[in-house]
Structure formats: structure tokens, C-alpha cells
Amino acid sequence: MPHPTEPRAPSRVRRAVAEALAVVFPVMCAGCDLNDVDLCERCVAELRPDPRARRLGGLEVRSALVFDAVAARVIRAFKEEGRTALAAPLGRALREAWPSGWDAVPVPIPASRPSMRRRGYAPVVLVCRRAGWRPFALLRVVRPTADQRVLGRRERAANLAGVMRVRPGAAARLAGRSVVLIDDVVTTGATLAEAARALAEAGVPVTGAVTIASTPLRGASRG
């Protein structure tokens, strides 16, 4: 066995691989482009949670951050640039948005097949795990949709209508417990509304929703 003070071989190998990749693919802070760090101390501080709550279509939505400036850059880097190391700080922020009085099962908004093929991972599921939760894959996407980012409020709702369903047999495994929906960013609330609709049709009670961030909208309250 290796001596207790000596690093194990796999650790040395991982470190050597990481150092080699850092030379070929230099790392920059996802929030400010500072060299040689995934996220600098200043940007970590910018991700300090400031939970806000709003009601969207009768659903209470709690968000850890405002989707702006550093938070927006970090979330985009995590989702679109494959920077999975950022799931840890985002997961810590997400955890702080969950109210202490909610006793429910975390259910992530499902990723579509095209996004899974493109990314190779489901961002919401990964952040849930980094938050210390065990996400329950209750929902699935049943048809293709257009890119929500280019659509207005009404178009987003129409685009998502009927797109989610509860996985066959999955609701029975909840044993009557309620769920909390988990997503990365809430804008108009169309995605969460569609998920809540699918759950209501299956008789699954929804306590509320928790997201990493919310776009700046009037009427959001802190707390």
C-alpha cells in the first residue's frame, strides 16, 4: 500500500492530466475572464445567494440569484461551454433558495434529447446533486420544441404546451409525497407552468419551485 503521506497514483495522474490540459486549454474565470481559475474569489462573492420569491400562475418560485452580470455569465458558461466544475458554486447557491419549511422531493425540469446529445449532461440534474440533493427524474419531454430564448411570453407558453409528461409508474414511487420543481433560470415561468400542469394531471402535489436564478422582473420580493 502507498505510504499515508504519499499521494495515490490516480491522484498524481489526475493532477498531471489537469496540468497538461491547462497548458493546451487555458482556464479563465467564468465571471470575469481572470486567468488560471475557474471562478475567482471576487466572482464567488458575487454568487452569494440573495433569495427572492415570486408567484407565477399560482406557483411559488424561489430563486437564489438574479440572472445578470456575473451570475448570468457563470450560468451560461456552465450550460453552454461544458464547464461542469461551475456546478459546485451554483449548487451551493441553489441550496440556499430552498425554504426550511418545504419537505418535498426535488424534481428537475427534464432536458430534451437534443440538449443532452449536445452537452452530454443535464445541467439541472448536475446542479441538484452538487446542492446535496437526490433529484427524482419524474418528468420527461415528449416532443421537440423551438428555442425558448427567441420567443416572447405567449409564444413560450404555446411552444411548451403539452411537452412534458410524468414517467409511467414514477408517481407511485413518491408514496404520496409532494414535489418541488428545480430549474436553472426562470424568465416568464412557462417551463415551470408546463411541468406543474403535467404533475397536476398525474395527481402529484407541487409545493413550489426553486431555481438558481431569475431574470430581473418587477414585483419580485426578497426573502
PDB file of C-alpha atoms in Angstrom:
ATOM      1  CA  MET A   1       0.000   0.000   0.000  1.00  0.00           C
ATOM      2  CA  PRO A   2       1.203   3.567  -0.582  1.00  0.00           C
ATOM      3  CA  HIS A   3       2.662   5.345   2.422  1.00  0.00           C
ATOM      4  CA  PRO A   4      -0.021   7.520   4.137  1.00  0.00           C
ATOM      5  CA  THR A   5       1.930  10.672   3.328  1.00  0.00           C
ATOM      6  CA  GLU A   6       2.314   9.805  -0.348  1.00  0.00           C
ATOM      7  CA  PRO A   7      -0.381  10.701  -2.878  1.00  0.00           C
ATOM      8  CA  ARG A   8      -2.051   7.751  -4.504  1.00  0.00           C
ATOM      9  CA  ALA A   9      -1.125   7.121  -8.117  1.00  0.00           C
ATOM     10  CA  PRO A  10      -4.569   8.039  -9.533  1.00  0.00           C
ATOM     11  CA  SER A  11      -4.330  11.447  -7.805  1.00  0.00           C
ATOM     12  CA  ARG A  12      -0.935  12.083  -9.380  1.00  0.00           C
ATOM     13  CA  VAL A  13      -2.269  11.042 -12.767  1.00  0.00           C
ATOM     14  CA  ARG A  14      -5.320  13.296 -12.489  1.00  0.00           C
ATOM     15  CA  ARG A  15      -3.157  16.202 -11.430  1.00  0.00           C
ATOM     16  CA  ALA A  16      -0.762  15.648 -14.331  1.00  0.00           C
ATOM     17  CA  VAL A  17      -3.664  15.460 -16.795  1.00  0.00           C
ATOM     18  CA  ALA A  18      -5.201  18.627 -15.355  1.00  0.00           C
ATOM     19  CA  GLU A  19      -1.889  20.481 -15.634  1.00  0.00           C
ATOM     20  CA  ALA A  20      -1.425  19.330 -19.230  1.00  0.00           C
ATOM     21  CA  LEU A  21      -4.934  20.409 -20.179  1.00  0.00           C
ATOM     22  CA  ALA A  22      -4.383  23.784 -18.514  1.00  0.00           C
ATOM     23  CA  VAL A  23      -1.465  24.383 -20.882  1.00  0.00           C
ATOM     24  CA  VAL A  24      -3.395  23.375 -24.001  1.00  0.00           C
ATOM     25  CA  PHE A  25      -6.732  24.876 -22.899  1.00  0.00           C
ATOM     26  CA  PRO A  26      -6.042  27.822 -20.561  1.00  0.00           C
ATOM     27  CA  VAL A  27      -8.696  28.347 -17.896  1.00  0.00           C
ATOM     28  CA  MET A  28     -10.300  31.731 -17.313  1.00  0.00           C
ATOM     29  CA  CYS A  29     -12.724  32.819 -14.627  1.00  0.00           C
ATOM     30  CA  ALA A  30     -16.259  32.278 -15.899  1.00  0.00           C
ATOM     31  CA  GLY A  31     -17.357  35.550 -14.354  1.00  0.00           C
ATOM     32  CA  CYS A  32     -14.593  37.995 -15.309  1.00  0.00           C
ATOM     33  CA  ASP A  33     -12.019  36.198 -17.530  1.00  0.00           C
ATOM     34  CA  LEU A  34      -9.230  36.276 -14.929  1.00  0.00           C
ATOM     35  CA  ASN A  35      -6.575  33.741 -15.964  1.00  0.00           C
ATOM     36  CA  ASP A  36      -5.855  30.352 -14.382  1.00  0.00           C
ATOM     37  CA  VAL A  37      -9.002  29.971 -12.274  1.00  0.00           C
ATOM     38  CA  ASP A  38     -12.495  28.583 -12.906  1.00  0.00           C
ATOM     39  CA  LEU A  39     -14.037  31.203 -10.649  1.00  0.00           C
ATOM     40  CA  CYS A  40     -12.104  33.928  -8.848  1.00  0.00           C
ATOM     41  CA  GLU A  41     -12.787  34.987  -5.259  1.00  0.00           C
ATOM     42  CA  ARG A  42     -14.495  38.191  -6.338  1.00  0.00           C
ATOM     43  CA  CYS A  43     -16.903  36.322  -8.605  1.00  0.00           C
ATOM     44  CA  VAL A  44     -17.543  33.690  -5.934  1.00  0.00           C
ATOM     45  CA  ALA A  45     -18.653  36.562  -3.713  1.00  0.00           C
ATOM     46  CA  GLU A  46     -20.942  37.809  -6.497  1.00  0.00           C
ATOM     47  CA  LEU A  47     -22.695  34.420  -6.385  1.00  0.00           C
ATOM     48  CA  ARG A  48     -23.637  34.864  -2.743  1.00  0.00           C
ATOM     49  CA  PRO A  49     -27.337  33.945  -2.613  1.00  0.00           C
ATOM     50  CA  ASP A  50     -29.948  36.647  -2.135  1.00  0.00           C
ATOM     51  CA  PRO A  51     -33.117  34.513  -2.320  1.00  0.00           C
ATOM     52  CA  ARG A  52     -36.167  36.080  -3.927  1.00  0.00           C
ATOM     53  CA  ALA A  53     -39.702  34.797  -4.212  1.00  0.00           C
ATOM     54  CA  ARG A  54     -42.437  35.407  -6.723  1.00  0.00           C
ATOM     55  CA  ARG A  55     -45.697  33.778  -7.679  1.00  0.00           C
ATOM     56  CA  LEU A  56     -46.131  32.646 -11.259  1.00  0.00           C
ATOM     57  CA  GLY A  57     -49.536  31.265 -12.152  1.00  0.00           C
ATOM     58  CA  GLY A  58     -50.204  30.271  -8.544  1.00  0.00           C
ATOM     59  CA  LEU A  59     -46.796  28.599  -8.156  1.00  0.00           C
ATOM     60  CA  GLU A  60     -44.367  29.994  -5.577  1.00  0.00           C
ATOM     61  CA  VAL A  61     -40.928  30.240  -7.169  1.00  0.00           C
ATOM     62  CA  ARG A  62     -37.797  30.790  -5.072  1.00  0.00           C
ATOM     63  CA  SER A  63     -34.600  31.920  -6.825  1.00  0.00           C
ATOM     64  CA  ALA A  64     -31.110  32.197  -5.341  1.00  0.00           C
ATOM     65  CA  LEU A  65     -29.661  34.799  -7.715  1.00  0.00           C
ATOM     66  CA  VAL A  66     -30.621  37.446 -10.224  1.00  0.00           C
ATOM     67  CA  PHE A  67     -29.754  36.416 -13.776  1.00  0.00           C
ATOM     68  CA  ASP A  68     -27.486  39.337 -14.532  1.00  0.00           C
ATOM     69  CA  ALA A  69     -23.781  40.287 -14.676  1.00  0.00           C
ATOM     70  CA  VAL A  70     -21.544  37.619 -13.092  1.00  0.00           C
ATOM     71  CA  ALA A  71     -24.352  35.172 -12.326  1.00  0.00           C
ATOM     72  CA  ALA A  72     -25.553  35.233 -15.931  1.00  0.00           C
ATOM     73  CA  ARG A  73     -22.039  34.703 -17.297  1.00  0.00           C
ATOM     74  CA  VAL A  74     -21.355  31.798 -14.941  1.00  0.00           C
ATOM     75  CA  ILE A  75     -24.650  30.053 -15.706  1.00  0.00           C
ATOM     76  CA  ARG A  76     -24.101  30.438 -19.461  1.00  0.00           C
ATOM     77  CA  ALA A  77     -20.557  29.058 -19.163  1.00  0.00           C
ATOM     78  CA  PHE A  78     -21.864  26.100 -17.169  1.00  0.00           C
ATOM     79  CA  LYS A  79     -24.663  25.306 -19.611  1.00  0.00           C
ATOM     80  CA  GLU A  80     -23.181  26.193 -22.986  1.00  0.00           C
ATOM     81  CA  GLU A  81     -19.413  25.778 -22.604  1.00  0.00           C
ATOM     82  CA  GLY A  82     -19.325  22.451 -20.785  1.00  0.00           C
ATOM     83  CA  ARG A  83     -17.708  23.932 -17.661  1.00  0.00           C
ATOM     84  CA  THR A  84     -19.148  21.402 -15.236  1.00  0.00           C
ATOM     85  CA  ALA A  85     -16.858  22.488 -12.366  1.00  0.00           C
ATOM     86  CA  LEU A  86     -19.149  25.503 -12.020  1.00  0.00           C
ATOM     87  CA  ALA A  87     -21.948  23.199 -10.852  1.00  0.00           C
ATOM     88  CA  ALA A  88     -20.450  23.281  -7.343  1.00  0.00           C
ATOM     89  CA  PRO A  89     -20.770  27.036  -6.634  1.00  0.00           C
ATOM     90  CA  LEU A  90     -24.114  27.154  -8.431  1.00  0.00           C
ATOM     91  CA  GLY A  91     -25.314  24.184  -6.395  1.00  0.00           C
ATOM     92  CA  ARG A  92     -24.365  25.939  -3.163  1.00  0.00           C
ATOM     93  CA  ALA A  93     -26.381  28.969  -4.240  1.00  0.00           C
ATOM     94  CA  LEU A  94     -29.359  26.830  -5.276  1.00  0.00           C
ATOM     95  CA  ARG A  95     -29.407  25.084  -1.895  1.00  0.00           C
ATOM     96  CA  GLU A  96     -29.859  28.418  -0.103  1.00  0.00           C
ATOM     97  CA  ALA A  97     -33.037  29.180  -2.055  1.00  0.00           C
ATOM     98  CA  TRP A  98     -34.886  26.154  -0.650  1.00  0.00           C
ATOM     99  CA  PRO A  99     -37.082  27.334   2.273  1.00  0.00           C
ATOM    100  CA  SER A 100     -36.578  25.448   5.529  1.00  0.00           C
ATOM    101  CA  GLY A 101     -40.288  24.654   5.758  1.00  0.00           C
ATOM    102  CA  TRP A 102     -40.518  22.764   2.470  1.00  0.00           C
ATOM    103  CA  ASP A 103     -40.465  18.990   2.990  1.00  0.00           C
ATOM    104  CA  ALA A 104     -40.704  17.625  -0.536  1.00  0.00           C
ATOM    105  CA  VAL A 105     -38.886  15.691  -3.248  1.00  0.00           C
ATOM    106  CA  PRO A 106     -36.714  17.718  -5.680  1.00  0.00           C
ATOM    107  CA  VAL A 107     -37.817  17.117  -9.276  1.00  0.00           C
ATOM    108  CA  PRO A 108     -35.623  18.632 -12.004  1.00  0.00           C
ATOM    109  CA  ILE A 109     -37.051  20.096 -15.176  1.00  0.00           C
ATOM    110  CA  PRO A 110     -36.035  17.465 -17.753  1.00  0.00           C
ATOM    111  CA  ALA A 111     -33.537  18.140 -20.525  1.00  0.00           C
ATOM    112  CA  SER A 112     -34.590  17.454 -24.092  1.00  0.00           C
ATOM    113  CA  ARG A 113     -32.815  14.757 -26.081  1.00  0.00           C
ATOM    114  CA  PRO A 114     -31.114  17.262 -28.414  1.00  0.00           C
ATOM    115  CA  SER A 115     -29.689  19.233 -25.478  1.00  0.00           C
ATOM    116  CA  MET A 116     -28.478  16.022 -23.820  1.00  0.00           C
ATOM    117  CA  ARG A 117     -26.736  14.984 -27.029  1.00  0.00           C
ATOM    118  CA  ARG A 118     -25.191  18.437 -27.426  1.00  0.00           C
ATOM    119  CA  ARG A 119     -23.988  18.837 -23.850  1.00  0.00           C
ATOM    120  CA  GLY A 120     -23.511  15.272 -22.705  1.00  0.00           C
ATOM    121  CA  TYR A 121     -25.073  16.071 -19.315  1.00  0.00           C
ATOM    122  CA  ALA A 122     -28.231  17.535 -17.802  1.00  0.00           C
ATOM    123  CA  PRO A 123     -27.301  20.857 -16.134  1.00  0.00           C
ATOM    124  CA  VAL A 124     -30.239  20.948 -13.719  1.00  0.00           C
ATOM    125  CA  VAL A 125     -29.643  17.391 -12.515  1.00  0.00           C
ATOM    126  CA  LEU A 126     -25.933  18.044 -12.011  1.00  0.00           C
ATOM    127  CA  VAL A 127     -26.561  21.233 -10.006  1.00  0.00           C
ATOM    128  CA  CYS A 128     -29.122  19.395  -7.870  1.00  0.00           C
ATOM    129  CA  ARG A 129     -26.513  16.820  -6.974  1.00  0.00           C
ATOM    130  CA  ARG A 130     -23.949  19.499  -6.178  1.00  0.00           C
ATOM    131  CA  ALA A 131     -26.564  21.071  -3.900  1.00  0.00           C
ATOM    132  CA  GLY A 132     -26.536  17.812  -1.950  1.00  0.00           C
ATOM    133  CA  TRP A 133     -29.942  16.632  -3.160  1.00  0.00           C
ATOM    134  CA  ARG A 134     -31.074  13.399  -4.809  1.00  0.00           C
ATOM    135  CA  PRO A 135     -33.116  14.577  -7.800  1.00  0.00           C
ATOM    136  CA  PHE A 136     -36.036  12.384  -8.787  1.00  0.00           C
ATOM    137  CA  ALA A 137     -36.489  12.046 -12.562  1.00  0.00           C
ATOM    138  CA  LEU A 138     -40.274  12.237 -12.570  1.00  0.00           C
ATOM    139  CA  LEU A 139     -40.844  14.185 -15.801  1.00  0.00           C
ATOM    140  CA  ARG A 140     -39.900  13.588 -19.420  1.00  0.00           C
ATOM    141  CA  VAL A 141     -40.057  15.647 -22.612  1.00  0.00           C
ATOM    142  CA  VAL A 142     -42.328  14.012 -25.185  1.00  0.00           C
ATOM    143  CA  ARG A 143     -41.879  16.183 -28.271  1.00  0.00           C
ATOM    144  CA  PRO A 144     -39.399  18.677 -29.781  1.00  0.00           C
ATOM    145  CA  THR A 145     -39.700  22.397 -29.062  1.00  0.00           C
ATOM    146  CA  ALA A 146     -38.305  25.611 -30.517  1.00  0.00           C
ATOM    147  CA  ASP A 147     -35.555  27.550 -28.750  1.00  0.00           C
ATOM    148  CA  GLN A 148     -37.299  29.378 -25.905  1.00  0.00           C
ATOM    149  CA  ARG A 149     -34.697  32.169 -25.891  1.00  0.00           C
ATOM    150  CA  VAL A 150     -36.027  33.663 -29.128  1.00  0.00           C
ATOM    151  CA  LEU A 151     -39.702  33.594 -28.144  1.00  0.00           C
ATOM    152  CA  GLY A 152     -41.971  36.036 -26.366  1.00  0.00           C
ATOM    153  CA  ARG A 153     -44.153  35.259 -23.346  1.00  0.00           C
ATOM    154  CA  ARG A 154     -47.175  33.931 -25.268  1.00  0.00           C
ATOM    155  CA  GLU A 155     -45.003  32.104 -27.771  1.00  0.00           C
ATOM    156  CA  ARG A 156     -43.088  30.393 -24.952  1.00  0.00           C
ATOM    157  CA  ALA A 157     -46.308  29.105 -23.416  1.00  0.00           C
ATOM    158  CA  ALA A 158     -47.591  27.818 -26.774  1.00  0.00           C
ATOM    159  CA  ASN A 159     -44.224  26.249 -27.567  1.00  0.00           C
ATOM    160  CA  LEU A 160     -44.253  24.246 -24.320  1.00  0.00           C
ATOM    161  CA  ALA A 161     -47.934  23.294 -24.193  1.00  0.00           C
ATOM    162  CA  GLY A 162     -48.195  19.545 -23.610  1.00  0.00           C
ATOM    163  CA  VAL A 163     -44.457  18.964 -23.935  1.00  0.00           C
ATOM    164  CA  MET A 164     -43.998  17.193 -20.569  1.00  0.00           C
ATOM    165  CA  ARG A 165     -45.461  14.078 -19.043  1.00  0.00           C
ATOM    166  CA  VAL A 166     -44.899  12.102 -15.891  1.00  0.00           C
ATOM    167  CA  ARG A 167     -42.856   8.958 -16.495  1.00  0.00           C
ATOM    168  CA  PRO A 168     -45.028   5.831 -16.418  1.00  0.00           C
ATOM    169  CA  GLY A 169     -45.109   4.336 -12.925  1.00  0.00           C
ATOM    170  CA  ALA A 170     -42.888   7.051 -11.450  1.00  0.00           C
ATOM    171  CA  ALA A 171     -45.607   8.858  -9.487  1.00  0.00           C
ATOM    172  CA  ALA A 172     -46.374   5.709  -7.478  1.00  0.00           C
ATOM    173  CA  ARG A 173     -42.805   5.717  -6.158  1.00  0.00           C
ATOM    174  CA  LEU A 174     -43.432   9.050  -4.429  1.00  0.00           C
ATOM    175  CA  ALA A 175     -45.791   7.363  -1.976  1.00  0.00           C
ATOM    176  CA  GLY A 176     -47.988  10.467  -1.836  1.00  0.00           C
ATOM    177  CA  ARG A 177     -45.205  12.966  -1.126  1.00  0.00           C
ATOM    178  CA  SER A 178     -45.266  16.396  -2.724  1.00  0.00           C
ATOM    179  CA  VAL A 179     -42.519  17.674  -5.014  1.00  0.00           C
ATOM    180  CA  VAL A 180     -40.529  20.852  -5.617  1.00  0.00           C
ATOM    181  CA  LEU A 181     -39.624  21.689  -9.205  1.00  0.00           C
ATOM    182  CA  ILE A 182     -35.976  22.608  -9.855  1.00  0.00           C
ATOM    183  CA  ASP A 183     -34.744  24.657 -12.829  1.00  0.00           C
ATOM    184  CA  ASP A 184     -31.750  26.795 -13.737  1.00  0.00           C
ATOM    185  CA  VAL A 185     -33.301  30.133 -14.758  1.00  0.00           C
ATOM    186  CA  VAL A 186     -36.906  31.305 -14.607  1.00  0.00           C
ATOM    187  CA  THR A 187     -37.978  34.019 -17.048  1.00  0.00           C
ATOM    188  CA  THR A 188     -41.696  34.006 -17.830  1.00  0.00           C
ATOM    189  CA  GLY A 189     -42.415  30.839 -15.863  1.00  0.00           C
ATOM    190  CA  ALA A 190     -43.726  28.964 -18.926  1.00  0.00           C
ATOM    191  CA  THR A 191     -41.472  25.946 -18.362  1.00  0.00           C
ATOM    192  CA  LEU A 192     -42.390  25.628 -14.693  1.00  0.00           C
ATOM    193  CA  ALA A 193     -46.083  26.088 -15.527  1.00  0.00           C
ATOM    194  CA  GLU A 194     -45.946  23.261 -18.053  1.00  0.00           C
ATOM    195  CA  ALA A 195     -44.189  20.986 -15.555  1.00  0.00           C
ATOM    196  CA  ALA A 196     -46.763  21.828 -12.874  1.00  0.00           C
ATOM    197  CA  ARG A 197     -49.579  21.073 -15.340  1.00  0.00           C
ATOM    198  CA  ALA A 198     -48.149  17.640 -16.143  1.00  0.00           C
ATOM    199  CA  LEU A 199     -47.782  16.850 -12.447  1.00  0.00           C
ATOM    200  CA  ALA A 200     -51.301  18.044 -11.640  1.00  0.00           C
ATOM    201  CA  GLU A 201     -52.722  15.776 -14.354  1.00  0.00           C
ATOM    202  CA  ALA A 202     -50.925  12.843 -12.730  1.00  0.00           C
ATOM    203  CA  GLY A 203     -52.216  13.795  -9.275  1.00  0.00           C
ATOM    204  CA  VAL A 204     -48.797  14.815  -7.916  1.00  0.00           C
ATOM    205  CA  PRO A 205     -48.930  17.752  -5.450  1.00  0.00           C
ATOM    206  CA  VAL A 206     -46.414  20.542  -6.096  1.00  0.00           C
ATOM    207  CA  THR A 207     -45.164  22.601  -3.149  1.00  0.00           C
ATOM    208  CA  GLY A 208     -43.342  25.173  -5.289  1.00  0.00           C
ATOM    209  CA  ALA A 209     -40.240  25.675  -7.396  1.00  0.00           C
ATOM    210  CA  VAL A 210     -36.603  26.544  -6.751  1.00  0.00           C
ATOM    211  CA  THR A 211     -34.235  27.958  -9.380  1.00  0.00           C
ATOM    212  CA  ILE A 212     -30.620  29.042  -9.481  1.00  0.00           C
ATOM    213  CA  ALA A 213     -31.599  32.436 -10.850  1.00  0.00           C
ATOM    214  CA  SER A 214     -34.459  34.556 -12.100  1.00  0.00           C
ATOM    215  CA  THR A 215     -34.439  37.252 -14.730  1.00  0.00           C
ATOM    216  CA  PRO A 216     -34.979  40.739 -13.290  1.00  0.00           C
ATOM    217  CA  LEU A 217     -38.726  41.345 -13.274  1.00  0.00           C
ATOM    218  CA  ARG A 218     -40.913  43.819 -11.438  1.00  0.00           C
ATOM    219  CA  GLY A 219     -42.795  42.527  -8.451  1.00  0.00           C
ATOM    220  CA  ALA A 220     -40.210  40.017  -7.185  1.00  0.00           C
ATOM    221  CA  SER A 221     -39.844  40.081  -3.416  1.00  0.00           C
ATOM    222  CA  ARG A 222     -36.825  39.178  -1.330  1.00  0.00           C
ATOM    223  CA  GLY A 223     -36.849  36.554   1.378  1.00  0.00           C
TER     224      GLY A 223
END
